Coordinates of C-alpha atoms and ligand atoms in Angstrom, one line a residue:
M1 CA 0.0 0.0 0.0
P2 CA 1.5 3.4 -0.8
E3 CA 2.1 5.8 2.1
A4 CA -0.6 8.1 0.7
A5 CA -3.2 5.6 1.9
L6 CA -2.0 5.6 5.5
A7 CA -4.4 7.3 7.9
R8 CA -3.7 8.4 11.5
P9 CA -4.6 5.4 13.7
V10 CA -7.4 5.6 16.2
L11 CA -5.9 4.5 19.5
K12 CA -7.4 2.2 22.1
P13 CA -6.3 2.9 25.7
G14 CA -2.9 1.4 26.1
Q15 CA -2.4 -1.2 28.9
L16 CA 0.6 -2.8 30.6
Y17 CA 1.7 -6.1 29.1
I18 CA 2.7 -8.4 32.0
D19 CA 3.0 -12.1 32.1
G20 CA 1.4 -12.5 28.7
G21 CA -1.7 -10.5 29.6
W22 CA -2.9 -6.9 29.3
R23 CA -3.9 -5.0 32.4
E24 CA -4.4 -1.5 33.8
A25 CA -1.9 0.1 36.1
A26 CA -2.4 -0.1 39.8
G27 CA -5.0 2.6 40.7
S28 CA -5.9 2.8 37.0
A29 CA -3.4 5.7 36.5
T30 CA -2.9 6.8 32.9
M31 CA -0.8 9.3 31.0
E32 CA -1.7 11.1 27.7
V33 CA -0.4 10.4 24.3
I34 CA 0.1 13.6 22.2
D35 CA 0.2 13.9 18.4
P36 CA 3.2 16.2 18.0
S37 CA 2.0 17.3 14.5
T38 CA -1.1 18.9 16.1
G39 CA -0.5 19.1 19.9
A40 CA -3.7 17.2 20.4
V41 CA -4.2 14.4 22.9
V42 CA -5.0 11.3 20.9
G43 CA -5.0 8.6 23.5
T44 CA -3.8 7.3 26.9
V45 CA -1.5 4.6 28.1
A46 CA -1.1 3.1 31.6
D47 CA 1.1 5.0 34.0
A48 CA 2.7 2.1 36.0
A49 CA 3.2 2.1 39.7
D50 CA 6.2 0.5 41.4
S51 CA 4.0 -2.5 42.3
D52 CA 3.3 -3.0 38.5
L53 CA 7.1 -3.1 38.0
D54 CA 7.4 -5.7 40.7
S55 CA 4.7 -7.8 39.0
A56 CA 6.5 -7.5 35.6
V57 CA 9.9 -8.4 37.1
A58 CA 8.4 -11.4 39.0
A59 CA 6.8 -12.6 35.7
A60 CA 10.1 -12.2 33.9
R61 CA 12.0 -14.1 36.6
T62 CA 9.5 -16.9 36.7
A63 CA 9.5 -17.2 33.0
F64 CA 13.3 -17.3 33.0
E65 CA 13.5 -20.0 35.6
R66 CA 10.7 -22.1 34.0
G67 CA 13.0 -22.3 31.0
S68 CA 10.4 -22.3 28.2
W69 CA 12.4 -19.6 26.5
S70 CA 15.8 -19.5 28.3
R71 CA 16.4 -23.2 27.9
L72 CA 14.7 -23.7 24.5
P73 CA 17.2 -24.9 21.9
A74 CA 18.7 -21.9 20.2
R75 CA 17.4 -23.0 16.8
E76 CA 13.8 -22.8 18.1
R77 CA 14.4 -19.4 19.6
A78 CA 15.8 -18.4 16.2
R79 CA 12.6 -19.6 14.4
T80 CA 10.4 -17.6 16.8
L81 CA 12.5 -14.4 16.3
H82 CA 12.3 -14.9 12.5
R83 CA 8.5 -15.0 12.9
V84 CA 8.6 -11.7 14.8
A85 CA 10.5 -10.2 11.8
D86 CA 7.9 -11.7 9.4
I87 CA 4.9 -10.3 11.4
M88 CA 6.6 -6.9 11.6
R89 CA 6.8 -6.9 7.8
E90 CA 3.2 -8.1 7.4
R91 CA 2.1 -5.3 9.7
V92 CA 4.4 -2.6 8.3
D93 CA 1.6 -0.1 7.6
E94 CA 0.2 -0.4 11.1
L95 CA 3.6 0.0 12.7
V96 CA 4.5 2.9 10.4
A97 CA 1.2 4.7 11.3
I98 CA 1.8 4.2 15.0
E99 CA 5.4 5.4 15.0
S100 CA 4.6 8.4 12.8
L101 CA 1.7 9.4 15.0
D102 CA 3.6 9.1 18.2
V103 CA 7.0 10.6 17.2
G104 CA 6.0 12.9 14.3
K105 CA 8.2 11.0 11.8
P106 CA 7.3 11.3 8.1
V107 CA 5.7 8.0 7.0
T108 CA 8.3 7.8 4.2
F109 CA 11.0 7.8 6.8
S110 CA 9.5 5.5 9.5
R111 CA 8.8 2.8 7.0
P112 CA 12.4 2.0 6.0
V113 CA 14.3 3.5 9.0
D114 CA 12.1 2.5 11.9
V115 CA 9.9 -0.4 11.0
L116 CA 11.8 -2.4 8.3
N117 CA 15.1 -1.8 10.1
S118 CA 13.6 -3.3 13.2
A119 CA 12.3 -6.3 11.3
D120 CA 15.9 -6.7 9.9
Q121 CA 17.2 -6.6 13.4
F122 CA 15.0 -9.5 14.5
E123 CA 16.0 -11.5 11.4
Y124 CA 19.7 -10.8 12.0
C125 CA 19.4 -11.8 15.7
S126 CA 17.6 -14.9 14.7
A127 CA 20.7 -16.0 12.9
L128 CA 22.9 -14.8 15.8
A129 CA 21.0 -17.0 18.3
Q130 CA 22.5 -20.0 16.6
T131 CA 26.0 -18.8 17.0
I132 CA 26.1 -18.7 20.8
D133 CA 28.7 -21.3 21.8
G134 CA 31.6 -21.7 24.1
S135 CA 35.1 -23.0 23.5
V136 CA 37.5 -25.6 24.8
R137 CA 40.6 -24.2 26.5
D138 CA 44.0 -25.9 26.3
T139 CA 45.5 -26.0 29.8
P140 CA 48.4 -27.8 31.6
M141 CA 45.9 -28.8 34.3
N142 CA 44.8 -32.4 34.3
A143 CA 41.4 -31.2 33.4
F144 CA 38.9 -30.6 30.6
A145 CA 38.1 -26.9 30.5
Y146 CA 35.5 -25.2 28.5
T147 CA 33.4 -22.0 28.5
R148 CA 29.6 -21.5 28.2
R149 CA 27.9 -18.3 27.3
E150 CA 24.7 -18.0 29.4
P151 CA 22.0 -15.3 29.5
H152 CA 22.0 -12.8 32.3
G153 CA 18.5 -13.6 33.4
V154 CA 16.1 -10.6 33.6
V155 CA 17.2 -7.6 31.5
G156 CA 15.7 -4.2 32.2
A157 CA 15.5 -2.3 28.9
I158 CA 15.1 1.5 29.2
T159 CA 14.6 3.3 25.9
P160 CA 14.4 7.0 24.6
F161 CA 11.7 8.9 22.7
N162 CA 13.4 9.4 19.4
F163 CA 13.6 6.0 17.7
P164 CA 11.3 3.9 19.9
L165 CA 10.9 0.9 17.7
V166 CA 14.4 0.6 16.4
L167 CA 16.2 1.2 19.7
S168 CA 13.9 -1.2 21.5
S169 CA 14.5 -3.8 18.8
N170 CA 18.3 -3.3 19.1
K171 CA 18.0 -4.4 22.7
L172 CA 15.2 -6.9 22.7
A173 CA 16.3 -8.9 19.7
P174 CA 19.8 -9.8 20.9
A175 CA 18.6 -10.2 24.5
L176 CA 15.9 -12.6 23.4
A177 CA 18.3 -14.4 21.1
A178 CA 20.5 -15.1 24.1
G179 CA 17.6 -16.5 26.1
N180 CA 17.0 -13.6 28.6
S181 CA 13.6 -12.4 29.9
I182 CA 12.9 -8.7 29.6
V183 CA 11.1 -5.9 31.3
H184 CA 10.9 -3.0 28.9
K185 CA 10.2 0.6 29.9
P186 CA 9.7 2.8 26.8
A187 CA 10.0 6.6 27.0
P188 CA 6.9 8.4 28.3
D189 CA 6.6 10.6 25.3
T190 CA 6.5 7.8 22.7
P191 CA 5.3 4.5 24.3
L192 CA 3.0 3.2 21.5
S193 CA 5.3 1.0 19.4
A194 CA 6.5 -0.9 22.5
L195 CA 3.0 -2.1 23.1
A196 CA 2.5 -2.9 19.4
M197 CA 5.7 -5.0 19.6
A198 CA 4.4 -6.9 22.7
A199 CA 1.3 -7.9 20.7
I200 CA 3.6 -9.2 17.9
F201 CA 5.7 -11.2 20.4
E202 CA 2.6 -12.8 21.7
E203 CA 1.4 -13.7 18.2
A204 CA 4.9 -15.0 17.2
G205 CA 4.8 -17.5 20.2
I206 CA 7.2 -16.0 22.7
P207 CA 6.0 -17.5 26.0
A208 CA 4.1 -15.5 28.6
G209 CA 6.3 -13.5 31.0
V210 CA 9.4 -13.5 28.7
V211 CA 8.7 -9.9 27.6
N212 CA 6.9 -7.5 29.8
V213 CA 6.2 -3.8 29.0
V214 CA 5.7 -1.2 31.7
T215 CA 4.8 2.3 30.4
G216 CA 5.1 5.1 32.8
G217 CA 5.9 8.8 33.2
R218 CA 7.8 8.9 36.5
P219 CA 11.6 8.9 36.5
A220 CA 11.2 7.0 39.7
L221 CA 9.9 4.1 37.7
G222 CA 13.2 3.9 35.8
E223 CA 15.1 4.3 39.1
A224 CA 13.2 1.4 40.6
M225 CA 14.4 -0.7 37.8
L226 CA 18.0 0.2 38.5
R227 CA 17.6 -0.8 42.1
H228 CA 15.5 -3.9 41.6
P229 CA 17.3 -6.9 43.0
D230 CA 15.7 -9.3 40.5
I231 CA 16.8 -7.3 37.4
N232 CA 20.2 -8.7 36.4
K233 CA 21.3 -6.2 33.7
I234 CA 20.2 -2.8 32.5
A235 CA 20.4 -1.9 28.8
F236 CA 19.9 1.8 28.5
T237 CA 19.7 4.3 25.6
G238 CA 19.0 7.9 26.5
S239 CA 20.7 11.1 27.6
T240 CA 24.1 11.4 29.1
T241 CA 22.5 13.0 32.2
V242 CA 20.4 10.0 32.9
G243 CA 23.2 7.7 31.9
R244 CA 25.3 9.1 34.7
I245 CA 22.5 8.3 37.2
I246 CA 22.4 4.8 35.9
A247 CA 26.2 4.3 36.1
S248 CA 26.1 5.6 39.7
S249 CA 23.3 3.2 40.6
A250 CA 25.1 0.3 38.9
G251 CA 28.1 1.1 41.0
Q252 CA 26.0 0.7 44.2
N253 CA 24.2 -2.4 43.0
L254 CA 27.0 -4.0 41.0
K255 CA 24.6 -4.5 38.1
P256 CA 26.1 -4.8 34.5
I257 CA 24.9 -2.0 32.3
S258 CA 25.3 -0.9 28.7
L259 CA 24.9 2.8 28.0
E260 CA 24.0 4.3 24.6
L261 CA 24.1 8.0 25.4
G262 CA 24.1 11.4 23.7
G263 CA 26.0 12.5 20.6
N264 CA 27.2 15.6 18.9
G265 CA 28.8 14.5 15.6
A266 CA 30.7 16.6 13.1
Q267 CA 31.1 16.2 9.3
I268 CA 34.5 17.3 8.2
V269 CA 34.5 18.5 4.6
F270 CA 37.9 18.7 3.0
A271 CA 38.5 20.9 -0.1
D272 CA 39.0 17.8 -2.3
A273 CA 35.6 16.4 -1.4
D274 CA 32.9 15.8 -4.0
L275 CA 30.2 18.4 -3.3
A276 CA 27.6 16.2 -5.1
T277 CA 27.7 13.8 -2.2
V278 CA 28.6 16.3 0.5
I279 CA 25.5 18.4 0.4
P280 CA 22.9 15.6 0.7
S281 CA 24.9 14.1 3.5
I282 CA 25.0 17.3 5.5
V283 CA 21.2 17.7 5.0
K284 CA 20.7 14.1 6.2
G285 CA 22.9 14.7 9.2
M286 CA 20.8 17.7 10.3
V287 CA 17.2 17.0 9.3
F288 CA 17.0 13.2 9.7
N289 CA 14.3 12.7 12.4
A290 CA 14.0 16.5 12.8
G291 CA 17.5 16.4 14.2
Q292 CA 16.4 14.3 17.1
F293 CA 19.1 11.8 16.3
C294 CA 21.9 10.8 18.7
M295 CA 24.0 10.0 15.6
G296 CA 23.1 13.3 13.9
A297 CA 25.7 15.7 12.6
P298 CA 24.8 19.1 14.0
R299 CA 28.3 20.4 13.4
L300 CA 29.8 21.2 10.0
L301 CA 33.5 21.6 9.8
V302 CA 34.5 22.9 6.4
E303 CA 37.9 23.7 5.0
A304 CA 38.1 27.5 4.9
S305 CA 38.9 27.7 1.1
I306 CA 35.5 26.1 0.1
E307 CA 33.3 27.5 2.9
K308 CA 31.3 29.8 0.6
D309 CA 30.7 27.1 -2.0
V310 CA 29.5 24.6 0.5
V311 CA 27.3 27.0 2.5
D312 CA 25.7 28.4 -0.7
A313 CA 24.9 24.9 -2.0
L314 CA 23.6 23.8 1.4
L315 CA 21.2 26.8 1.8
A316 CA 19.9 26.2 -1.8
E317 CA 19.3 22.5 -1.0
L318 CA 17.5 23.3 2.3
T319 CA 14.9 25.3 0.4
H320 CA 13.8 21.9 -1.1
V321 CA 13.3 20.1 2.2
P322 CA 9.5 19.8 2.6
V323 CA 8.6 20.3 6.3
G324 CA 5.1 19.4 7.3
D325 CA 2.5 16.8 8.2
P326 CA 4.2 13.4 8.8
F327 CA 1.3 11.6 7.1
D328 CA 1.9 13.5 3.8
P329 CA 4.1 11.3 1.6
N330 CA 5.8 14.4 0.3
T331 CA 7.1 15.4 3.8
A332 CA 10.8 15.0 4.5
M333 CA 10.8 16.5 8.0
G334 CA 8.1 16.5 10.6
P335 CA 7.6 18.2 13.9
M336 CA 9.7 17.7 17.0
A337 CA 8.4 14.8 19.1
A338 CA 7.3 17.0 22.1
E339 CA 6.9 20.7 22.8
R340 CA 9.7 20.7 25.5
H341 CA 12.2 19.5 22.8
L342 CA 11.1 22.5 20.6
R343 CA 11.7 24.9 23.5
N344 CA 15.1 23.4 24.1
V345 CA 16.1 24.0 20.5
E346 CA 14.9 27.6 20.7
K347 CA 17.0 28.0 23.8
Y348 CA 20.2 26.8 22.0
V349 CA 19.6 29.0 18.9
A350 CA 19.1 32.0 21.2
L351 CA 22.4 31.1 23.0
G352 CA 24.1 30.8 19.7
I353 CA 23.0 34.3 18.6
E354 CA 23.9 35.7 22.0
S355 CA 27.5 34.4 21.6
G356 CA 27.8 36.1 18.2
G357 CA 26.3 33.5 15.9
V358 CA 24.4 34.6 12.7
V359 CA 21.4 32.6 11.5
L360 CA 21.6 32.0 7.8
T361 CA 18.3 30.3 7.4
G362 CA 15.5 29.1 9.8
G363 CA 15.9 30.1 13.4
E364 CA 12.2 30.0 14.1
R365 CA 9.1 27.7 14.5
L366 CA 6.9 26.8 11.6
E367 CA 3.3 27.5 12.6
L368 CA 1.3 24.6 11.2
N369 CA -1.8 22.9 12.7
G370 CA -0.7 23.6 16.3
G371 CA 2.3 21.1 15.8
F372 CA 5.8 21.4 17.3
Y373 CA 7.6 22.4 14.1
Y374 CA 11.0 24.0 13.9
L375 CA 12.6 25.1 10.6
P376 CA 15.9 23.7 9.4
T377 CA 18.4 26.2 10.8
V378 CA 22.0 27.1 9.9
V379 CA 24.1 29.2 12.3
T380 CA 27.5 30.5 11.5
G381 CA 30.1 32.6 13.3
V382 CA 30.0 30.6 16.5
A383 CA 33.0 30.1 18.7
N384 CA 34.0 26.5 19.4
N385 CA 33.5 26.9 23.1
S386 CA 29.9 28.2 22.7
R387 CA 27.1 26.0 24.2
I388 CA 25.4 25.6 20.8
V389 CA 28.5 23.9 19.6
Q390 CA 29.5 21.9 22.6
E391 CA 26.2 20.6 23.9
E392 CA 23.5 18.3 22.4
V393 CA 20.9 20.6 20.7
F394 CA 18.9 17.7 19.4
G395 CA 17.0 19.6 16.7
P396 CA 17.3 20.5 13.0
V397 CA 20.1 22.9 13.7
L398 CA 23.6 23.0 12.1
T399 CA 26.5 25.2 13.2
V400 CA 29.3 26.0 10.6
Q401 CA 32.9 26.3 11.5
T402 CA 36.0 26.4 9.3
F403 CA 39.5 24.8 9.6
R404 CA 42.8 25.4 7.8
D405 CA 44.3 21.9 7.8
E406 CA 43.8 18.2 8.6
A407 CA 45.2 18.5 12.2
E408 CA 42.8 21.4 13.1
A409 CA 39.8 19.5 11.6
I410 CA 40.6 16.5 13.8
V411 CA 41.0 18.7 17.0
L412 CA 37.7 20.4 16.3
S413 CA 35.8 17.2 15.6
N414 CA 37.1 15.7 18.8
S415 CA 36.6 18.8 20.9
T416 CA 33.2 18.0 22.5
P417 CA 32.6 15.7 25.4
Y418 CA 30.7 13.3 23.1
G419 CA 32.0 10.5 20.9
L420 CA 29.2 8.6 19.2
A421 CA 29.5 9.3 15.4
A422 CA 31.9 11.3 13.3
G423 CA 32.6 11.6 9.6
L424 CA 34.6 13.1 6.8
H425 CA 34.3 13.9 3.1
T426 CA 37.4 13.5 0.9
T427 CA 38.4 11.9 -2.4
N428 CA 41.8 11.1 -0.9
I429 CA 41.7 7.5 0.2
A430 CA 44.9 7.8 2.4
R431 CA 43.4 10.8 4.2
A432 CA 40.1 8.9 4.7
H433 CA 41.9 6.1 6.6
R434 CA 44.3 8.4 8.4
V435 CA 41.6 10.8 9.7
A436 CA 39.0 8.0 10.5
A437 CA 41.6 6.4 12.8
Q438 CA 42.0 9.6 14.8
L439 CA 38.4 10.6 15.3
E440 CA 37.1 9.8 18.8
A441 CA 33.8 8.1 17.9
G442 CA 32.2 4.6 18.0
I443 CA 31.5 4.9 14.2
V444 CA 33.0 6.9 11.4
W445 CA 31.4 7.5 8.1
V446 CA 33.3 8.5 5.0
N447 CA 31.5 10.4 2.1
D448 CA 28.1 9.8 3.5
W449 CA 26.3 9.9 6.9
A450 CA 24.1 7.6 9.0
M451 CA 24.7 4.4 7.1
L452 CA 23.5 1.9 9.7
D453 CA 22.7 -1.8 9.6
P454 CA 22.1 -4.5 12.2
A455 CA 25.4 -6.2 11.2
V456 CA 27.5 -3.1 11.9
P457 CA 28.2 -2.4 15.6
F458 CA 27.6 1.0 17.1
G459 CA 28.0 2.7 20.4
G460 CA 29.9 5.5 22.1
V461 CA 33.2 6.5 23.6
K462 CA 33.7 9.4 26.1
S463 CA 30.4 10.8 27.3
S464 CA 28.5 8.9 24.7
G465 CA 28.6 5.8 26.8
Y466 CA 29.9 2.2 26.6
G467 CA 28.8 -1.1 25.2
R468 CA 27.9 -1.9 21.6
E469 CA 24.6 -2.7 19.9
N470 CA 24.3 -4.4 16.5
G471 CA 26.7 -6.9 15.0
H472 CA 27.7 -10.1 16.9
E473 CA 29.1 -7.7 19.5
A474 CA 25.5 -7.2 20.7
L475 CA 25.4 -10.8 22.0
D476 CA 28.3 -10.0 24.4
E477 CA 26.1 -7.5 26.2
Y478 CA 23.4 -10.1 26.8
T479 CA 25.5 -13.1 27.8
R480 CA 28.0 -13.8 30.4
T481 CA 30.8 -16.4 30.3
K482 CA 31.0 -19.4 32.6
S483 CA 34.0 -21.6 32.8
V484 CA 33.6 -25.3 33.5
V485 CA 36.7 -27.3 34.5
I486 CA 36.4 -31.0 34.9
S487 CA 39.1 -32.9 36.7
L488 CA 40.5 -35.8 34.6
G489 CA 42.2 -37.2 37.7
Ligands
LIG1 P1 16.3 10.5 28.6 O1 17.6 10.2 29.2 O2 15.5 11.7 29.1 O3 15.3 9.2 28.8 C1 15.6 8.0 28.3 C2 14.8 6.9 29.1 O4 15.3 7.0 30.5 C3 13.3 7.2 29.2 O5 12.7 5.9 29.1 C4 13.1 7.8 30.5 O6 11.8 7.7 31.0 C5 14.1 7.1 31.4 N1 14.6 7.8 32.6 C6 14.5 9.1 32.8 N2 15.0 9.4 34.0 C7 15.4 8.2 34.6 C8 16.1 7.8 35.8 N3 16.4 8.7 36.7 N4 16.4 6.5 36.0 C9 16.1 5.6 35.0 N5 15.5 5.9 33.8 C10 15.1 7.2 33.6 O7 16.5 10.6 27.0 P2 15.4 11.0 25.9 O8 15.2 12.5 26.0 O9 14.3 10.1 25.9 O10 16.3 10.7 24.6 C11 17.2 11.6 24.0 C12 18.6 11.2 24.4 O11 18.9 9.9 24.1 C13 19.6 12.1 23.7 O12 20.6 12.5 24.6 C14 20.1 11.2 22.6 O13 21.4 11.5 22.2 C15 20.1 9.9 23.4 N6 20.1 8.8 22.4 C16 21.2 8.0 22.3 C17 21.3 6.9 21.3 C18 22.5 6.1 21.2 O14 22.4 5.1 20.5 N7 23.6 6.4 21.7 C19 20.1 6.7 20.5 C20 19.0 7.5 20.7 C21 19.0 8.5 21.7

């Protein structure tokens, strides 16, 4: 079905998914779901109490110990995960409509980037499930020694608002492949696809209690997960601020954690780059998901001799980016996911202007249907130590800085506290390898941006966190090694 036929879904009240059943939160508390393209309340979901979390963890623990998933032969788990991928593809329209309504993503974007990518993730992890094995160790002891890779037990997955389905899939698919049970807490602003996914798990045949979803608006709910004695590992994606809280709590509770945190990537454009690929790449890095993208590129570092050519071409290209209703198939950029994100972007642009920045385009809201729209914005003339450059703006805003040589470009790229994604544009292959090796980031793109795939690991360095998602490395996050040594005496 073409995207043009997609209508905004009508929502039933969202309930908690615990132990294979749907239920209201204790006290029937609910929170509102807001359509960011209109600001209207379009539904409600349950607002879980700590007692609901306790029920979800107990169900996950019981399911893990029962073994109907954790001890299932890996090949059978793989078949079920493949069914999840198949059902996601069958229900692509439904999932696209939910994700676009909830986050404000254009339907032409959420189809490939959010939904089909998530299906690919489950398919990829279905294959990975069958690769979990140990190894025999050669030792001078009179013993037979080998290793086993075992699931942690109950994984607490805490996910952010901006890519709800993909980032949940990045955690749930490998965690399930390894045989864990899960308690998933999606972000309060965008909880819908986590519930849709739970229904798919049920249909695919994942046993009751193996995946549980608790929606809730209180930070205390997430904090209760960190402290919960029956949650064995926390997989977190979100801000660096909350990541620090999680790391502190993990220190107290000695719980293994993986942290996918904020980013503030830069695209370096050398004078020898091919502008035909540079400009679309810069646009992608700034307007992708309305700039609410941890792996976005809100900083442009351009060699001084070509600054005017690049900026002129960029400004011309930005006039062709259609901003508007996410359900219009011609839209390339929708609203911000919530009004507070819009206000945050306004704050950073004002700070940029205060510190001497000049807005070349945008710099204001787009008034449309009461939605939370902000125009693609380019700011030049900002100092490297200004907050708009150093901090995570998380909107469709690009700052432009120049450099004189390769060494300065590398210093500028590495100069923020973050280290998630970085990139460069050059036609010089030696320079591509040389610079890529010196950029402080978990992933480096050359001559494009945001090329992501379930097979390619990603994650951060510095304040962008630790741990890796995607690739076979993801399995390391959801398994632990046990050594078995059998005396031959
Ligand atoms: P956030 O940190 O505010 O919230 C993330 C999740 O943590 C939500 O589910 C939230 O309810 C929960 N939470 C909030 N306070 C908590 C607490 N005290 N204890 C436990 N859980 C708590 O992030 P956000 O605004 O939803 O998402 C945007 C941020 O996420 C940006 O910084 C972005 O860069 C980052 N992000 C990183 C990646 C990555 O892969 N590295 C991907 C997407 C987003």
